[in-house]
Short mmCIF file of C-alpha atoms in Angstrom, two decimals:
data_model
loop_
_atom_site.label_atom_id
_atom_site.label_comp_id
_atom_site.label_asym_id
_atom_site.label_seq_id
_atom_site.Cartn_x
_atom_site.Cartn_y
_atom_site.Cartn_z
CA MET A 1 -207.72 -144.74 168.80
CA PRO A 2 -210.69 -145.98 170.90
CA LEU A 3 -211.94 -142.40 171.23
CA GLY A 4 -211.65 -141.96 167.46
CA ALA A 5 -213.54 -145.21 166.86
CA LEU A 6 -216.26 -144.05 169.23
CA LEU A 7 -216.55 -140.67 167.52
CA SER A 8 -216.54 -142.02 163.97
CA ALA A 9 -219.33 -144.45 164.92
CA GLY A 10 -221.18 -142.05 167.25
CA VAL A 11 -221.41 -138.97 165.03
CA PRO A 12 -223.05 -140.75 162.05
CA THR A 13 -225.41 -142.54 164.47
CA MET A 14 -226.35 -139.21 166.04
CA VAL A 15 -226.99 -137.65 162.61
CA PHE A 16 -229.03 -140.73 161.67
CA PHE A 17 -231.36 -140.53 164.66
CA ALA A 18 -231.47 -136.71 164.96
CA ASN A 19 -232.75 -136.38 161.40
CA GLY A 20 -235.04 -139.42 161.48
CA LEU A 21 -233.29 -141.00 158.50
CA THR A 22 -233.75 -144.51 157.17
CA LYS A 23 -231.02 -146.93 156.15
CA ALA A 24 -232.11 -146.64 152.53
CA ASP A 25 -231.52 -142.88 152.56
CA PRO A 26 -228.40 -142.13 150.45
CA TYR A 27 -227.57 -139.25 152.80
CA ALA A 28 -227.49 -141.62 155.79
CA GLN A 29 -225.33 -144.07 153.85
CA ALA A 30 -222.98 -141.26 152.85
CA VAL A 31 -222.58 -140.08 156.45
CA ALA A 32 -221.83 -143.66 157.55
CA LEU A 33 -219.22 -144.01 154.79
CA TYR A 34 -217.62 -140.72 155.83
CA GLY A 35 -217.42 -142.07 159.41
CA LEU A 36 -215.72 -145.24 158.16
CA ALA A 37 -213.30 -143.20 156.01
CA ALA A 38 -212.44 -141.00 159.00
CA PHE A 39 -211.67 -144.08 161.08
CA LEU A 40 -209.42 -145.51 158.37
CA GLU A 41 -207.50 -142.22 158.26
CA LEU A 42 -207.18 -142.38 162.03
CA LEU A 43 -205.76 -145.91 161.75
CA ALA A 44 -203.13 -144.53 159.38
CA GLU A 45 -202.14 -141.77 161.82
CA PRO A 46 -199.57 -143.77 163.91
CA PHE A 47 -197.89 -144.88 160.67
CA TYR A 48 -197.95 -141.31 159.36
CA ILE A 49 -196.38 -139.87 162.51
CA ARG A 50 -193.72 -142.60 162.50
CA ALA A 51 -192.89 -141.92 158.86
CA GLN A 52 -192.61 -138.17 159.50
CA ARG A 53 -190.39 -138.66 162.54
CA ARG A 54 -188.15 -140.92 160.46
CA SER A 55 -187.99 -138.31 157.69
CA LYS A 56 -189.73 -140.59 155.18
CA PHE A 57 -191.15 -137.67 153.27
CA LYS A 58 -191.14 -139.46 149.95
CA LEU A 59 -193.53 -142.05 151.38
CA ARG A 60 -195.95 -139.29 152.34
CA LEU A 61 -195.60 -137.66 148.93
CA VAL A 62 -196.37 -140.90 147.07
CA THR A 63 -199.15 -141.96 149.45
CA GLU A 64 -201.02 -138.69 149.43
CA THR A 65 -200.63 -138.24 145.68
CA ILE A 66 -202.06 -141.68 144.93
CA ALA A 67 -204.79 -141.30 147.57
CA THR A 68 -205.89 -137.89 146.28
CA LEU A 69 -205.87 -139.05 142.67
CA SER A 70 -207.94 -142.11 143.56
CA ARG A 71 -210.41 -139.97 145.50
CA SER A 72 -210.79 -137.60 142.56
CA PHE A 73 -211.08 -140.49 140.09
CA VAL A 74 -213.71 -142.39 142.10
CA THR A 75 -215.74 -139.23 142.73
CA PHE A 76 -215.53 -138.16 139.09
CA VAL A 77 -216.56 -141.56 137.72
CA LEU A 78 -219.48 -141.97 140.11
CA VAL A 79 -220.77 -138.41 139.64
CA THR A 80 -220.54 -138.50 135.85
CA ARG A 81 -222.11 -141.97 135.50
CA PRO A 82 -225.61 -141.67 136.92
CA ALA A 83 -226.31 -145.07 135.32
CA THR A 84 -224.48 -146.71 138.23
CA GLY A 85 -227.41 -145.60 140.42
CA ILE A 86 -225.12 -143.80 142.83
CA THR A 87 -226.31 -140.42 144.06
CA VAL A 88 -224.04 -137.38 144.39
CA PRO A 89 -223.56 -137.49 148.20
CA LEU A 90 -222.70 -141.20 147.93
CA ALA A 91 -220.23 -140.54 145.12
CA PHE A 92 -218.29 -138.08 147.29
CA ALA A 93 -218.48 -140.47 150.25
CA PHE A 94 -217.05 -143.34 148.17
CA GLY A 95 -214.30 -140.97 147.03
CA GLN A 96 -213.45 -140.18 150.64
CA LEU A 97 -213.50 -143.89 151.46
CA ALA A 98 -211.06 -144.54 148.60
CA TYR A 99 -208.78 -141.84 150.03
CA GLY A 100 -208.88 -143.28 153.57
CA THR A 101 -208.27 -146.83 152.31
CA CYS A 102 -205.30 -145.75 150.18
CA VAL A 103 -203.73 -143.72 152.98
CA TRP A 104 -204.04 -146.53 155.50
CA LEU A 105 -202.97 -149.33 153.17
CA MET A 106 -199.93 -147.52 151.81
CA PHE A 107 -198.61 -146.17 155.10
CA ALA A 108 -199.14 -149.57 156.75
CA ALA A 109 -197.67 -151.57 153.86
CA ALA A 110 -194.51 -149.46 153.86
CA GLN A 111 -193.98 -149.96 157.59
CA TRP A 112 -195.37 -153.44 158.06
CA GLU A 113 -192.97 -154.26 160.90
CA PHE A 114 -194.69 -151.54 162.96
CA VAL A 115 -197.98 -153.48 162.67
CA GLY A 116 -196.17 -156.49 164.13
CA GLU A 117 -194.89 -154.37 167.00
CA GLY A 118 -198.42 -153.16 167.74
CA ILE A 119 -199.85 -156.68 167.61
CA ASP A 120 -197.09 -157.95 169.92
CA LEU A 121 -197.90 -155.16 172.38
CA MET A 122 -201.63 -155.93 172.30
CA LEU A 123 -201.08 -159.66 172.77
CA GLY A 124 -198.69 -159.02 175.64
CA ARG A 125 -195.72 -160.57 173.82
CA SER A 126 -193.76 -157.36 174.38
CA SER A 127 -194.09 -154.43 176.72
CA ILE A 128 -193.30 -150.77 177.04
CA SER A 129 -191.31 -149.62 179.99
CA TRP A 130 -193.78 -147.00 181.19
CA GLY A 131 -191.52 -146.03 184.08
CA THR A 132 -188.73 -145.05 181.69
CA LEU A 133 -191.15 -143.17 179.47
CA THR A 134 -192.53 -141.21 182.44
CA LEU A 135 -189.03 -140.43 183.63
CA LEU A 136 -187.99 -139.23 180.18
CA GLY A 137 -191.14 -137.14 179.86
CA THR A 138 -190.55 -135.54 183.24
CA PHE A 139 -186.96 -134.77 182.38
CA THR A 140 -187.96 -133.30 179.02
CA LEU A 141 -190.48 -131.02 180.74
CA GLN A 142 -187.88 -129.98 183.27
CA VAL A 143 -185.39 -129.10 180.55
CA ARG A 144 -188.09 -127.12 178.81
CA SER A 145 -189.21 -125.17 181.85
CA ASN A 146 -185.77 -124.59 183.35
CA PHE A 147 -183.95 -123.39 180.28
CA ASP A 148 -186.64 -122.70 177.72
CA ASP A 149 -185.25 -120.02 175.44
CA SER A 150 -181.92 -119.66 177.15
CA ILE A 151 -180.88 -123.12 175.94
CA ASP A 152 -180.70 -123.88 172.26
CA LEU A 153 -182.29 -126.84 170.56
CA HIS A 154 -178.98 -128.55 170.02
CA GLU A 155 -178.12 -128.47 173.68
CA ARG A 156 -181.60 -129.54 174.75
CA LEU A 157 -181.52 -132.55 172.45
CA TYR A 158 -178.08 -133.49 173.68
CA LEU A 159 -179.26 -133.43 177.30
CA CYS A 160 -182.31 -135.56 176.51
CA ALA A 161 -180.23 -138.07 174.57
CA LEU A 162 -177.67 -138.24 177.33
CA PHE A 163 -180.38 -138.83 179.87
CA ALA A 164 -182.08 -141.50 177.74
CA LEU A 165 -178.87 -143.36 177.07
CA THR A 166 -177.70 -143.33 180.64
CA HIS A 167 -181.02 -143.94 182.40
CA HIS A 168 -182.62 -146.54 180.19
CA PRO A 169 -182.72 -149.84 182.11
CA VAL A 170 -181.19 -151.87 179.29
CA MET A 171 -178.82 -149.24 177.98
CA ASN A 172 -175.56 -147.99 179.25
CA SER A 173 -173.60 -145.56 177.24
CA SER A 174 -170.66 -143.29 177.66
CA ILE A 175 -170.50 -141.66 174.26
CA VAL A 176 -173.24 -139.42 172.97
CA SER A 177 -172.97 -137.00 170.13
CA CYS A 178 -175.47 -134.80 168.39
CA ARG A 179 -174.94 -133.63 164.84
CA ARG A 180 -176.85 -131.08 162.93
CA ARG A 181 -177.44 -131.11 159.20
CA GLY A 182 -179.72 -128.30 158.08
CA ASN A 183 -182.80 -128.46 160.22
CA PHE A 184 -182.28 -132.08 161.19
CA TYR A 185 -180.55 -133.39 164.26
CA TYR A 186 -178.90 -136.76 164.42
CA LEU A 187 -178.20 -138.40 167.72
CA LYS A 188 -175.42 -140.89 168.07
CA GLY A 189 -174.71 -143.00 171.07
CA ARG A 190 -172.89 -146.20 171.81
CA ARG A 191 -175.39 -148.58 173.29
CA GLU A 192 -174.26 -151.49 175.35
CA TYR A 193 -176.88 -154.04 176.19
CA MET B 1 -233.80 -132.98 155.26
CA TRP B 2 -231.67 -133.24 152.10
CA ALA B 3 -233.51 -130.88 149.80
CA GLY B 4 -232.27 -129.79 146.40
CA SER B 5 -231.49 -131.26 143.03
CA ALA B 6 -228.53 -133.46 142.18
CA ASP B 7 -226.78 -130.40 140.74
CA GLU B 8 -227.29 -128.49 143.97
CA GLN B 9 -225.97 -131.41 146.01
CA GLY B 10 -222.95 -131.61 143.74
CA VAL B 11 -222.20 -127.92 144.27
CA TYR B 12 -222.48 -128.32 148.07
CA ALA B 13 -220.18 -131.35 147.94
CA LEU B 14 -217.61 -129.61 145.76
CA VAL B 15 -217.58 -126.48 147.91
CA SER B 16 -217.11 -128.54 151.09
CA ALA B 17 -214.37 -130.64 149.48
CA LEU B 18 -212.52 -127.50 148.37
CA GLY B 19 -213.06 -125.91 151.80
CA ALA B 20 -211.59 -128.98 153.49
CA LEU B 21 -208.55 -128.85 151.20
CA PHE B 22 -208.07 -125.15 151.88
CA VAL B 23 -208.22 -125.66 155.66
CA ARG B 24 -205.70 -128.52 155.33
CA ILE B 25 -203.28 -126.35 153.40
CA VAL B 26 -203.58 -123.53 155.95
CA LEU B 27 -202.98 -125.96 158.84
CA GLN B 28 -200.13 -127.80 157.11
CA PRO B 29 -197.23 -125.69 158.49
CA PHE B 30 -198.50 -126.22 162.05
CA GLU B 31 -198.93 -129.95 161.45
CA VAL B 32 -195.37 -130.32 160.18
CA ARG B 33 -194.03 -128.15 162.99
CA TYR B 34 -195.70 -130.18 165.73
CA THR B 35 -195.10 -133.58 164.15
CA LEU B 36 -191.41 -132.92 163.79
CA SER B 37 -190.96 -130.86 166.94
CA VAL B 38 -188.37 -132.00 169.44
CA PRO B 39 -188.63 -131.64 173.19
#
């Protein structure tokens, strides 16, 4: 996220100075708006990945449909109404900004509790057990490299779930099952806190 | 730096917007594969 913020601020600034533009130049304004739109889309990325991992495909369908329609609408209106005083590059930039805003707002609004989790993490009200994450990651890599193609996905998932449920500091579980429905895998475990 | 008429700028903008959409569609299967991939 910080790297993305740096890039979306840095690239427009670089274009601005490299071409000797002024702030009044519509091209410079458009590049800045594109940078802002890119950052908004980046802000939506954690929500998007979370939604995908939770199989919330309808959310993506609705979000991207509305966002694309609003981008097209904004661009169309601004390009076909020169009376608004908005130049063509700016019209497309505002369209992109509308897209980024829609994507971020809708993904975040649908998973508002995730925002709370992020804020809690930043304020130090909750924490991630990095040790457990590292351990899990190491184990996952080991499973991958040791078995790779000789072990099927089902078995690999089962091993990871078993490891997670038995090694997590606050979890202790004896029952783990993995079910497959189509291309989706469901993990079930009895967690005892 | 930004030479050309409004029409020309519009054509550039449209072509780049369509190009971006095309690249997105081409990359979509990979995006889905890696977003949903399991260890």
